[in-house]
XYZ file of C-alpha atoms in Angstrom:
652
model
C 73.596 1.367 31.429
C 74.259 -0.580 34.615
C 70.513 -0.693 35.233
C 69.756 -1.839 31.678
C 72.372 -4.584 31.517
C 72.920 -5.785 35.045
C 74.388 -9.179 35.966
C 71.952 -12.095 35.631
C 69.486 -12.396 38.487
C 69.268 -15.575 40.552
C 66.329 -17.863 39.846
C 63.509 -18.109 42.357
C 62.923 -21.345 44.218
C 61.058 -23.922 42.151
C 62.519 -22.774 38.826
C 65.640 -24.910 38.763
C 66.930 -26.736 35.736
C 65.678 -29.992 37.244
C 62.131 -28.628 37.605
C 62.237 -27.324 34.042
C 63.146 -30.803 32.886
C 60.240 -32.387 34.726
C 57.745 -29.837 33.371
C 59.095 -29.595 29.844
C 57.422 -32.657 28.370
C 54.024 -31.799 29.807
C 54.302 -28.197 28.604
C 55.154 -29.225 25.041
C 52.376 -31.829 25.067
C 49.924 -29.156 26.217
C 50.998 -26.833 23.397
C 50.616 -29.634 20.867
C 47.139 -30.451 22.211
C 46.037 -26.806 22.093
C 47.317 -26.550 18.521
C 45.437 -29.683 17.518
C 42.297 -28.295 19.126
C 42.671 -24.955 17.328
C 43.296 -26.575 13.953
C 41.307 -29.801 14.089
C 38.043 -29.058 15.899
C 34.968 -28.656 13.688
C 36.823 -28.404 10.384
C 34.180 -29.720 7.986
C 33.177 -26.295 6.653
C 36.712 -25.431 5.542
C 37.045 -28.083 2.851
C 37.938 -26.961 -0.659
C 36.162 -29.206 -3.168
C 38.987 -28.789 -5.658
C 41.718 -29.963 -3.308
C 39.439 -32.597 -1.763
C 38.823 -34.093 -5.197
C 42.594 -34.300 -5.638
C 43.044 -36.333 -2.452
C 40.073 -38.518 -3.405
C 41.348 -39.057 -6.948
C 44.896 -39.746 -5.772
C 43.531 -42.463 -3.477
C 42.069 -44.307 -6.474
C 45.326 -45.667 -7.921
C 49.064 -45.611 -7.347
C 49.519 -43.805 -10.651
C 47.104 -41.062 -9.608
C 48.883 -40.968 -6.250
C 52.316 -40.382 -7.746
C 51.362 -37.889 -10.456
C 48.840 -35.962 -8.362
C 45.834 -36.516 -10.609
C 42.926 -34.163 -10.061
C 40.294 -36.543 -11.430
C 39.793 -40.290 -10.818
C 40.383 -41.136 -14.485
C 43.875 -39.675 -14.215
C 43.304 -37.059 -16.906
C 45.204 -34.139 -15.413
C 47.461 -33.233 -12.504
C 47.069 -30.392 -10.083
C 49.296 -27.376 -10.677
C 51.911 -28.339 -8.075
C 54.155 -31.216 -7.133
C 51.676 -33.328 -5.130
C 53.751 -33.813 -1.973
C 51.243 -31.996 0.244
C 48.501 -34.406 -0.824
C 50.220 -37.758 -0.382
C 49.353 -38.043 3.313
C 45.707 -36.869 2.898
C 45.322 -39.323 0.007
C 46.526 -42.144 2.245
C 44.063 -41.032 4.936
C 41.253 -41.254 2.353
C 42.483 -44.661 1.269
C 42.465 -45.986 4.861
C 39.478 -44.193 6.400
C 37.318 -43.392 3.394
C 36.504 -39.946 2.072
C 35.193 -37.298 4.446
C 36.064 -33.673 5.205
C 38.023 -34.671 8.290
C 40.064 -37.238 6.316
C 41.460 -34.502 4.047
C 41.800 -31.768 6.710
C 42.937 -33.487 9.909
C 46.318 -34.424 8.348
C 46.998 -30.696 8.073
C 46.042 -30.187 11.708
C 48.425 -32.966 12.719
C 51.173 -31.366 10.619
C 50.628 -28.048 12.412
C 50.847 -29.726 15.817
C 54.022 -31.538 14.803
C 55.486 -28.226 13.633
C 54.832 -26.695 17.056
C 56.603 -29.573 18.803
C 59.595 -29.374 16.466
C 59.916 -25.629 16.957
C 59.750 -26.111 20.736
C 62.559 -28.664 20.607
C 64.653 -26.581 18.201
C 64.307 -23.314 20.114
C 65.129 -25.099 23.355
C 68.437 -26.064 21.778
C 68.948 -22.418 20.821
C 68.343 -20.829 24.224
C 66.754 -23.194 26.722
C 63.241 -24.325 27.775
C 61.743 -20.834 27.979
C 62.850 -20.160 24.413
C 61.300 -23.447 23.311
C 57.921 -22.830 24.916
C 57.778 -19.210 23.742
C 58.677 -20.139 20.168
C 56.175 -22.998 20.158
C 53.469 -20.657 21.440
C 54.257 -18.164 18.662
C 53.728 -20.859 16.012
C 50.607 -22.239 17.709
C 48.938 -18.813 17.797
C 49.960 -17.508 14.375
C 46.470 -16.708 13.025
C 47.056 -17.475 9.346
C 48.722 -20.794 10.174
C 45.706 -21.807 12.260
C 43.385 -20.751 9.431
C 45.172 -22.689 6.696
C 45.712 -25.751 8.912
C 41.922 -25.880 9.377
C 41.529 -26.312 5.621
C 42.857 -28.742 3.026
C 44.946 -26.112 1.262
C 48.515 -27.356 0.574
C 50.497 -25.125 2.964
C 50.732 -26.849 6.332
C 52.944 -29.716 5.208
C 55.351 -27.138 3.820
C 55.453 -25.477 7.243
C 56.198 -28.904 8.735
C 59.077 -29.370 6.281
C 60.449 -25.979 7.351
C 60.227 -26.964 11.021
C 62.129 -30.170 10.253
C 64.714 -28.148 8.345
C 65.208 -25.806 11.303
C 65.615 -28.799 13.640
C 68.291 -30.459 11.504
C 70.009 -27.195 10.551
C 70.395 -26.241 14.211
C 72.327 -29.413 14.876
C 74.389 -28.961 11.739
C 75.420 -25.476 12.871
C 76.089 -26.504 16.469
C 78.077 -29.613 15.611
C 79.615 -28.396 12.322
C 78.380 -31.722 10.962
C 78.104 -32.772 7.324
C 75.595 -35.476 8.269
C 73.188 -33.045 9.896
C 73.691 -30.575 7.040
C 72.802 -33.318 4.573
C 69.667 -34.071 6.590
C 68.693 -30.392 6.545
C 69.100 -30.483 2.765
C 66.886 -33.574 2.595
C 64.145 -31.744 4.481
C 64.494 -28.760 2.141
C 64.011 -31.187 -0.746
C 60.933 -32.573 1.021
C 59.652 -29.007 1.287
C 60.302 -28.586 -2.433
C 57.927 -31.471 -3.112
C 55.194 -29.610 -1.212
C 55.725 -25.966 -2.250
C 58.521 -26.074 -4.817
C 60.874 -23.095 -5.204
C 59.830 -21.452 -1.955
C 61.635 -24.241 -0.103
C 64.948 -23.353 -1.717
C 64.708 -19.874 -0.189
C 65.973 -21.411 3.073
C 69.308 -22.336 1.523
C 70.854 -18.821 1.396
C 70.314 -18.418 5.153
C 71.618 -21.895 5.933
C 74.654 -21.514 3.695
C 75.550 -18.104 5.120
C 75.157 -19.424 8.665
C 77.290 -22.485 7.962
C 80.043 -20.258 6.622
C 80.060 -18.620 10.072
C 80.885 -21.877 11.880
C 84.344 -22.364 13.335
C 86.148 -24.752 11.006
C 88.429 -24.462 8.010
C 87.103 -22.664 4.955
C 87.794 -25.703 2.801
C 85.712 -27.887 5.105
C 82.844 -25.388 5.216
C 82.707 -25.030 1.427
C 83.007 -28.786 0.868
C 80.172 -29.553 3.275
C 77.927 -26.958 1.652
C 78.719 -28.205 -1.848
C 77.914 -31.822 -0.986
C 74.751 -30.986 0.963
C 73.575 -28.478 -1.638
C 74.086 -30.868 -4.549
C 72.301 -33.659 -2.682
C 69.391 -31.377 -1.821
C 69.144 -30.211 -5.434
C 69.156 -33.760 -6.787
C 66.495 -34.929 -4.343
C 64.370 -31.862 -5.073
C 64.231 -32.724 -8.762
C 63.332 -36.416 -8.379
C 59.605 -35.984 -9.096
C 60.142 -33.574 -11.990
C 62.689 -35.823 -13.689
C 60.591 -38.950 -13.146
C 57.484 -37.325 -14.626
C 59.419 -35.856 -17.547
C 60.769 -39.310 -18.423
C 57.281 -40.838 -18.632
C 55.773 -40.523 -22.144
C 52.960 -37.985 -22.245
C 50.568 -40.657 -23.512
C 51.181 -42.737 -20.375
C 50.507 -40.114 -17.717
C 48.111 -37.247 -16.935
C 48.518 -33.877 -18.575
C 50.528 -31.487 -16.408
C 48.026 -28.877 -15.254
C 48.406 -25.164 -15.994
C 51.153 -25.653 -18.566
C 51.413 -24.788 -22.230
C 53.627 -27.747 -23.123
C 52.530 -30.570 -20.782
C 55.935 -30.253 -19.110
C 56.665 -30.577 -15.361
C 59.710 -28.291 -15.674
C 57.453 -25.548 -17.022
C 54.910 -26.120 -14.238
C 57.499 -25.799 -11.461
C 59.909 -23.167 -12.756
C 57.580 -21.237 -15.057
C 54.014 -21.233 -13.736
C 55.020 -21.642 -10.079
C 58.284 -19.726 -10.360
C 58.787 -16.844 -12.754
C 55.057 -16.748 -13.416
C 54.384 -15.568 -9.845
C 56.131 -12.225 -10.283
C 53.708 -10.695 -12.776
C 54.787 -8.603 -15.726
C 58.373 -8.346 -14.489
C 59.081 -11.953 -15.434
C 56.039 -12.787 -17.586
C 56.589 -14.701 -20.824
C 53.273 -15.851 -22.245
C 55.005 -17.873 -24.950
C 56.907 -20.024 -22.428
C 54.646 -20.381 -19.395
C 51.480 -19.116 -17.774
C 51.403 -16.625 -14.931
C 49.344 -16.979 -11.776
C 49.050 -14.098 -9.322
C 46.191 -14.587 -6.814
C 44.623 -11.177 -6.062
C 44.426 -11.522 -2.288
C 47.359 -9.782 -0.645
C 47.688 -6.372 -2.222
C 50.429 -5.038 -4.470
C 54.132 -5.724 -3.913
C 55.640 -3.157 -1.532
C 58.252 -2.824 1.183
C 55.567 -2.805 3.902
C 53.206 -5.220 2.193
C 53.212 -7.625 5.150
C 51.613 -4.881 7.235
C 48.892 -3.923 4.744
C 45.165 -4.425 5.344
C 45.154 -7.942 3.898
C 48.192 -9.316 5.733
C 48.682 -7.413 8.990
C 45.918 -9.303 10.791
C 47.138 -12.626 9.438
C 50.919 -12.565 9.955
C 51.869 -8.979 10.864
C 51.327 -9.192 14.648
C 54.802 -10.470 15.461
C 56.899 -9.003 12.624
C 57.937 -5.762 14.402
C 58.675 -7.842 17.495
C 60.825 -10.143 15.355
C 62.870 -7.121 14.246
C 63.391 -6.176 17.887
C 64.372 -9.796 18.538
C 67.014 -9.572 15.808
C 68.463 -6.518 17.527
C 68.455 -8.325 20.876
C 70.303 -11.421 19.678
C 72.925 -9.329 17.866
C 73.469 -6.893 20.734
C 73.703 -9.716 23.267
C 76.147 -11.555 20.996
C 74.208 -14.751 20.756
C 75.868 -17.637 18.900
C 76.743 -16.191 15.496
C 75.761 -19.102 13.208
C 72.279 -19.384 14.748
C 71.846 -15.607 14.785
C 72.751 -15.386 11.107
C 70.555 -18.362 10.237
C 67.441 -17.016 11.936
C 67.927 -13.447 10.749
C 68.752 -14.276 7.134
C 65.851 -16.739 6.938
C 63.399 -14.177 8.297
C 64.659 -11.412 5.990
C 64.669 -13.672 2.910
C 61.108 -14.870 3.390
C 59.825 -11.404 4.290
C 61.442 -9.970 1.150
C 60.075 -12.786 -1.007
C 56.501 -12.320 0.214
C 56.830 -8.562 -0.214
C 58.007 -8.878 -3.835
C 55.834 -11.620 -5.345
C 53.163 -10.158 -7.620
C 50.169 -11.938 -6.140
C 49.567 -14.512 -3.441
C 47.085 -15.969 -1.011
C 47.452 -14.689 2.543
C 48.162 -18.206 3.760
C 51.448 -18.354 1.840
C 52.892 -16.205 4.632
C 52.278 -18.932 7.235
C 55.812 -20.077 6.400
C 57.140 -16.969 8.173
C 55.961 -18.393 11.501
C 59.009 -20.675 11.835
C 61.897 -18.149 11.678
C 59.805 -15.532 13.486
C 59.132 -17.910 16.370
C 62.773 -18.968 16.683
C 63.966 -15.360 16.832
C 61.349 -14.165 19.330
C 61.641 -17.203 21.581
C 65.430 -16.947 21.660
C 65.503 -13.199 22.278
C 62.921 -13.393 25.066
C 64.683 -16.256 26.853
C 68.102 -14.686 26.375
C 66.916 -11.384 27.813
C 65.416 -13.171 30.810
C 68.464 -15.329 31.431
C 70.926 -12.447 31.256
C 68.693 -9.981 33.073
C 68.775 -7.422 30.247
C 66.177 -4.861 31.254
C 65.731 -3.013 27.968
C 65.170 -6.239 26.021
C 62.688 -7.613 28.573
C 60.702 -4.389 28.304
C 61.029 -3.848 24.542
C 59.814 -7.244 23.309
C 56.360 -7.372 24.991
C 55.897 -3.615 24.584
C 56.506 -3.835 20.836
C 54.098 -6.757 20.485
C 51.400 -4.955 22.493
C 51.720 -1.681 20.592
C 51.666 -3.540 17.273
C 48.505 -5.369 18.329
C 46.855 -2.105 19.298
C 47.765 -0.402 16.004
C 46.556 -3.316 13.875
C 43.337 -3.580 15.874
C 42.605 0.142 15.496
C 43.140 -0.246 11.747
C 40.702 -3.192 11.657
C 37.424 -1.754 12.968
C 35.364 -4.648 11.596
C 36.865 -6.973 14.214
C 35.642 -5.217 17.349
C 36.863 -8.004 19.620
C 40.426 -7.317 18.472
C 40.575 -3.865 20.040
C 39.427 -5.267 23.378
C 42.068 -7.987 23.204
C 44.756 -5.487 22.247
C 43.844 -3.214 25.154
C 44.140 -6.174 27.510
C 47.454 -7.102 25.907
C 48.765 -3.592 26.539
C 47.670 -3.886 30.159
C 49.465 -7.218 30.514
C 52.561 -5.665 28.948
C 52.431 -2.932 31.582
C 52.073 -5.543 34.312
C 55.021 -7.428 32.829
C 57.118 -4.276 32.931
C 56.182 -3.802 36.572
C 57.144 -7.381 37.377
C 60.480 -7.008 35.593
C 61.241 -3.865 37.585
C 60.170 -5.631 40.781
C 62.543 -8.467 39.987
C 65.311 -5.927 39.508
C 64.558 -4.330 42.839
C 64.334 -7.623 44.740
C 67.256 -9.214 42.923
C 65.455 -12.441 42.023
C 63.575 -13.734 38.970
C 59.959 -14.884 39.343
C 58.250 -17.493 37.106
C 55.111 -15.350 36.867
C 57.063 -12.695 34.994
C 57.892 -15.065 32.147
C 54.266 -16.209 31.930
C 53.052 -12.602 31.866
C 55.646 -11.799 29.216
C 54.433 -14.580 26.923
C 50.825 -13.418 27.314
C 51.942 -9.842 26.587
C 53.577 -11.094 23.416
C 50.725 -13.229 22.092
C 47.313 -12.363 23.537
C 45.714 -10.670 20.519
C 46.933 -13.095 17.824
C 45.845 -15.902 20.146
C 42.335 -14.422 20.244
C 42.338 -14.169 16.455
C 43.379 -17.813 16.243
C 40.510 -18.857 18.527
C 37.944 -16.785 16.613
C 39.123 -18.509 13.428
C 37.617 -21.759 14.712
C 34.144 -20.330 14.153
C 34.773 -18.793 10.715
C 35.392 -21.505 8.091
C 36.622 -20.484 4.654
C 37.426 -23.109 2.047
C 38.474 -20.904 -0.865
C 40.974 -18.527 0.714
C 41.431 -19.364 4.413
C 41.998 -16.292 6.572
C 41.939 -15.830 10.317
C 39.723 -13.969 12.725
C 36.518 -13.835 10.716
C 37.847 -11.180 8.343
C 35.965 -11.334 5.043
C 38.106 -12.789 2.274
C 38.060 -11.851 -1.355
C 36.677 -14.736 -3.323
C 37.661 -16.502 -6.502
C 36.522 -20.020 -7.377
C 38.728 -22.630 -5.807
C 42.411 -23.126 -6.285
C 44.373 -23.035 -9.465
C 44.853 -26.007 -11.637
C 44.779 -27.260 -15.188
C 43.892 -30.352 -17.162
C 44.891 -32.234 -20.229
C 45.485 -35.512 -22.002
C 45.690 -38.495 -19.786
C 45.329 -42.216 -19.263
C 43.057 -44.685 -17.653
C 42.948 -45.101 -13.873
C 44.622 -48.286 -12.630
C 48.012 -47.303 -13.934
C 47.320 -48.319 -17.528
C 48.720 -46.328 -20.395
C 46.661 -44.656 -23.044
C 45.779 -41.363 -24.655
C 43.069 -38.942 -23.677
C 40.862 -40.250 -26.458
C 40.928 -43.648 -24.766
C 38.481 -43.325 -21.909
C 38.773 -45.395 -18.734
C 37.224 -48.836 -18.974
C 34.043 -49.297 -16.990
C 33.835 -51.762 -14.162
C 30.862 -53.969 -13.314
C 29.227 -51.133 -11.383
C 29.569 -48.673 -14.246
C 32.539 -46.885 -12.661
C 35.984 -46.675 -14.136
C 38.289 -49.480 -13.161
C 41.267 -48.909 -10.940
C 39.906 -48.398 -7.429
C 40.748 -51.889 -6.344
C 42.089 -53.374 -9.537
C 45.586 -53.922 -10.734
C 47.738 -51.052 -9.681
C 44.922 -49.524 -7.668
C 45.129 -48.377 -4.085
C 41.514 -48.945 -3.194
C 39.567 -46.781 -0.793
C 36.805 -46.877 1.784
C 33.402 -45.399 1.105
C 32.377 -41.977 2.259
C 29.301 -39.791 2.356
C 29.980 -36.449 0.681
C 27.932 -33.387 1.451
C 25.850 -32.284 -1.558
C 22.863 -29.992 -2.027
C 19.372 -31.416 -2.635
C 19.059 -30.198 -6.247
C 22.549 -31.394 -7.113
C 21.836 -34.746 -5.461
C 18.844 -35.166 -7.752
C 21.031 -34.262 -10.719
C 23.615 -36.842 -9.687
C 20.951 -39.509 -9.245
C 19.626 -38.736 -12.733
C 23.106 -39.025 -14.250
C 23.731 -42.361 -12.575
C 20.333 -43.696 -13.654
C 20.789 -42.662 -17.290
C 24.513 -43.269 -17.657
C 24.077 -46.444 -19.757
C 27.510 -47.789 -18.842
C 29.636 -44.949 -20.179
C 33.051 -44.816 -18.472
C 32.691 -41.100 -17.746
C 29.770 -40.114 -15.568
C 29.734 -36.685 -17.238
C 31.924 -33.835 -18.424
C 32.043 -30.482 -16.686
C 33.551 -27.150 -17.672
C 36.288 -26.274 -15.219
C 37.965 -28.053 -12.350
C 35.667 -26.651 -9.681
C 32.477 -27.976 -11.280
C 34.115 -31.325 -11.922
C 35.477 -31.474 -8.363
C 32.050 -31.079 -6.787
C 30.640 -33.921 -8.891
C 33.660 -36.149 -8.211
C 33.149 -35.733 -4.471
C 29.362 -36.156 -4.616
C 29.687 -39.347 -6.674
C 32.316 -40.759 -4.307
C 35.048 -40.687 -6.892
C 33.425 -41.524 -10.220
C 35.233 -40.331 -13.386
C 34.228 -36.825 -14.426
C 35.934 -35.113 -17.347
C 37.152 -31.584 -16.419
C 37.082 -29.635 -19.682
C 39.652 -26.858 -20.017
C 41.105 -27.068 -16.543
C 40.697 -24.538 -13.771
C 41.157 -21.439 -15.884
C 39.515 -22.808 -19.028
C 42.705 -22.489 -21.054
C 44.257 -25.946 -20.919
C 43.832 -27.675 -24.318
C 42.233 -30.803 -22.910
C 40.412 -32.447 -24.394
C 41.087 -31.062 -27.856
C 38.186 -30.123 -30.090
C 38.963 -33.194 -32.200
C 39.176 -35.559 -29.220
C 35.936 -34.480 -27.550
C 33.498 -35.557 -30.315
C 35.463 -38.799 -30.623
C 34.770 -39.557 -26.951
C 31.068 -39.097 -27.719
C 31.234 -41.255 -30.856
C 33.080 -44.046 -29.050
C 30.460 -44.171 -26.300
C 32.879 -43.083 -23.594
C 30.967 -39.925 -22.703
C 27.329 -38.914 -23.080
C 26.409 -36.041 -20.766
C 27.829 -32.552 -20.295
C 27.016 -30.283 -17.360
C 26.181 -26.724 -18.310
C 27.422 -25.317 -15.019
C 25.718 -22.911 -12.651
C 24.278 -20.848 -15.485
C 22.209 -23.777 -16.695
C 22.644 -22.818 -20.327
C 25.435 -22.882 -22.868
C 26.809 -19.395 -23.456
C 29.694 -18.309 -25.622
C 32.280 -17.639 -22.943
C 35.364 -19.670 -22.294
C 36.003 -19.151 -18.619
C 36.424 -21.694 -15.911
C 33.342 -20.898 -13.990
C 30.965 -22.943 -16.116
C 29.543 -23.356 -19.573
C 27.686 -20.118 -19.488
C 30.437 -17.966 -18.075
C 32.508 -15.425 -19.879
C 36.220 -15.684 -20.402
C 38.757 -16.555 -23.068
C 36.676 -17.036 -26.205
C 39.696 -18.361 -28.106
C 40.354 -21.321 -25.821
C 39.781 -24.990 -26.520
C 37.167 -24.926 -23.779
C 35.226 -22.242 -25.653
C 35.395 -24.263 -28.857
C 34.027 -27.345 -27.098
C 31.316 -25.223 -25.516
C 30.252 -24.039 -28.956
C 30.293 -27.621 -30.246
C 28.071 -28.804 -27.392
C 25.675 -25.931 -27.980
C 25.306 -26.916 -31.636
C 25.314 -30.710 -31.357
C 23.822 -31.654 -27.966
C 20.317 -31.498 -26.539
C 19.326 -29.861 -23.256
C 17.440 -32.204 -20.962
C 13.947 -31.062 -19.955
C 13.492 -33.222 -16.846
C 13.479 -31.162 -13.665
C 16.141 -33.416 -12.131
C 18.292 -33.053 -15.256
C 18.332 -29.267 -15.344
C 21.627 -28.020 -16.763
C 22.524 -31.375 -18.356
C 23.108 -31.788 -22.094
C 22.809 -35.137 -23.876
C 25.403 -35.491 -26.632
C 24.374 -38.926 -27.908
C 24.920 -38.989 -31.715
C-alpha cells in the first residue's frame, strides 16, 4: 500500500501555483472557444421548425414573449414554461429571424456552462480539476449535439452550472446568502425545464446538512432558501393561472387549459407512463427514443454513445473522493446529484436522448475533482484507475456500435494513450517528481473518444431529435406541443373566435404596434413548391387576418417561418388532440371573414384521420381536429391551380 498511496510528489519546474495562475485564464478561454466552435459552427441544418416558430412568434409581442406563444396570433403556448426561449426570442427581435439567431444562443449557453464548471471545479480541487471538468462538459457528445440545435435543453444546463457555482460557495462558506442564490438558480432552471430542476435540491440539502454549524442554523437556512426557491419557481405558473383564459393563449397539451396541469401533469407525472398515468387529469408524453426504463438504461444502445462514456469513470471518481476523504459537503453534493439524475433518467418512461445532457455537470465535477486530487496527493491507484476506466468504457461502447467505424479507431488510440499515461505515472513515481505532460496525457486518456464523437457531430445535423456522432436517430415529427383558444397579437384580449386584426399589409397587428416587441426581417429557407404555395396564399388572401389554417403544429410552424411570422392557425395542436379551435368556433371564423384557406398537409387530400401529421393522416378519429377535418372535407373546395395544390378554399 505504500506504493499505491505514497506521499505527494514535488511539482516539476514550471508548474508552480504562480504559473498556473498566469495560464489559467488563457486555458479557460481556449476551452470556451473550442466549445463555441463545436456548438456554433455551421448550425443551420439543425433548426427545428416547431421551436423556431416559437422564438419567431414570441418576438412578435410582449404577450407572446411572456406566455410562450407558438403562433404569431398568440393562439396557443408551447408545452413548457418558455424560459429556454426568452433569449432566442430576443435575438430574433434584435437581429431578425434566421437559423443562427435561434441556435447560436444555445451555443453561447453551452460555452458559458463550460466556463462556470471550470471556475466551480477549480474551487473544489484546484486548476487541474477546473480544466478537466470543463473539458468533460465541452466534449460531452449529447450536449454538443443539442447545443447545435434550438431544442430547449442547453439553457437548463446553464442553469445547473450556475447552481453548482453558487452551491459550492454556500457549502464552503456555510452562507445563507449563497444558498439563497443557489435556490434562485434552481428556480431559473425550473423556468426552462420545470420539475427536473428541483431534482438538484435533495443533493444540495443533504450536502448542506453536512456542513459544520449548528443543526438549528442548517435547518433554518435550508427552510428559507427552499421556500424562496419554491416561490420563485412558481411565479410563471401563478401569473398565467391568474390571467383569464379569454385573455391569454391556450395552454398547450393540457385538457383543462391550466398551467398547473401542464407543468405537474403533462411534464411531471405524465412522463412516467402507465405507472402514474391518469387520462382524466392530464396527458402523458413519453418520447420513444431512449429505450425502456432499466437500471442500466444509460448504457443501452440509444444512450451509451451519447452520455455513457464517462459514467463508469464517474463511479470510480466517487470512490476516489470518498476514499481520499475529500471535503464531505462537496463530496455528498456531487455524489447525490449524480445518483439522483442517473436514477431519474433511468426511471422515466420515455425521453429524448438529449435530456441526459444535464448529467454532464455533476459528472464533470466528480471526474475533475478526483483526477486532480489523485494527482495532487500522488495516489497511484486512482491515477491509473480513472483513465483506464474511461479507455475501457470507450472501447466497449465502440465495439457495440459497429456503424460508427471511426469510434473503434479512436477508442484504440485512447487505450494506447491510457497505457502511456500509466507509464508516465510510474515514471513519476520512480523519479520522485510530477511532470505536466502526465496530466495532459491523462486528460486525453479520459476524453479522446467522446471528443471525436463531439467533432463528428458538427457534420451530422439533426433538427428533430439531436444525437451525436452521426448515429441515426429515430424520427417523429417535431417536438411536442398543443394549441387552443387565444387572443390577438399585440397584447389585446379576446377569445379564439375573435381573430387578430389585420394591419395595412394584410398581416396581423402587433409586430410593432402597441404592446409589440417588433422584429427585424429574415429570409427563411423554404422549398420551391412550398414557396409557390405561399406566394399563392399571399396573393389570394383578400385581407383575412389569418394567412391560412394548418392541421398540426409542425405544418403551421413551417408556414409561419416561411411567411416571416404571419398568423397561421394550428388546428388541434401537435398531437391533434387539443380542442382548439372548437368545431363551433371554426366555421364562425370562416363566416366572419377571419380565415379562408386550409392546408391539407403533406397528403394533399382530406382524409378521415385525426393525427397531427396533416389533414390526410391517421390518428384519433374522435378529436376536435378530426371533426374539423370532416367539416372542411364537406364544406370547402380543393384548389385546382398547380401552385395551390393541397389548399382548400372555405369561402361560404
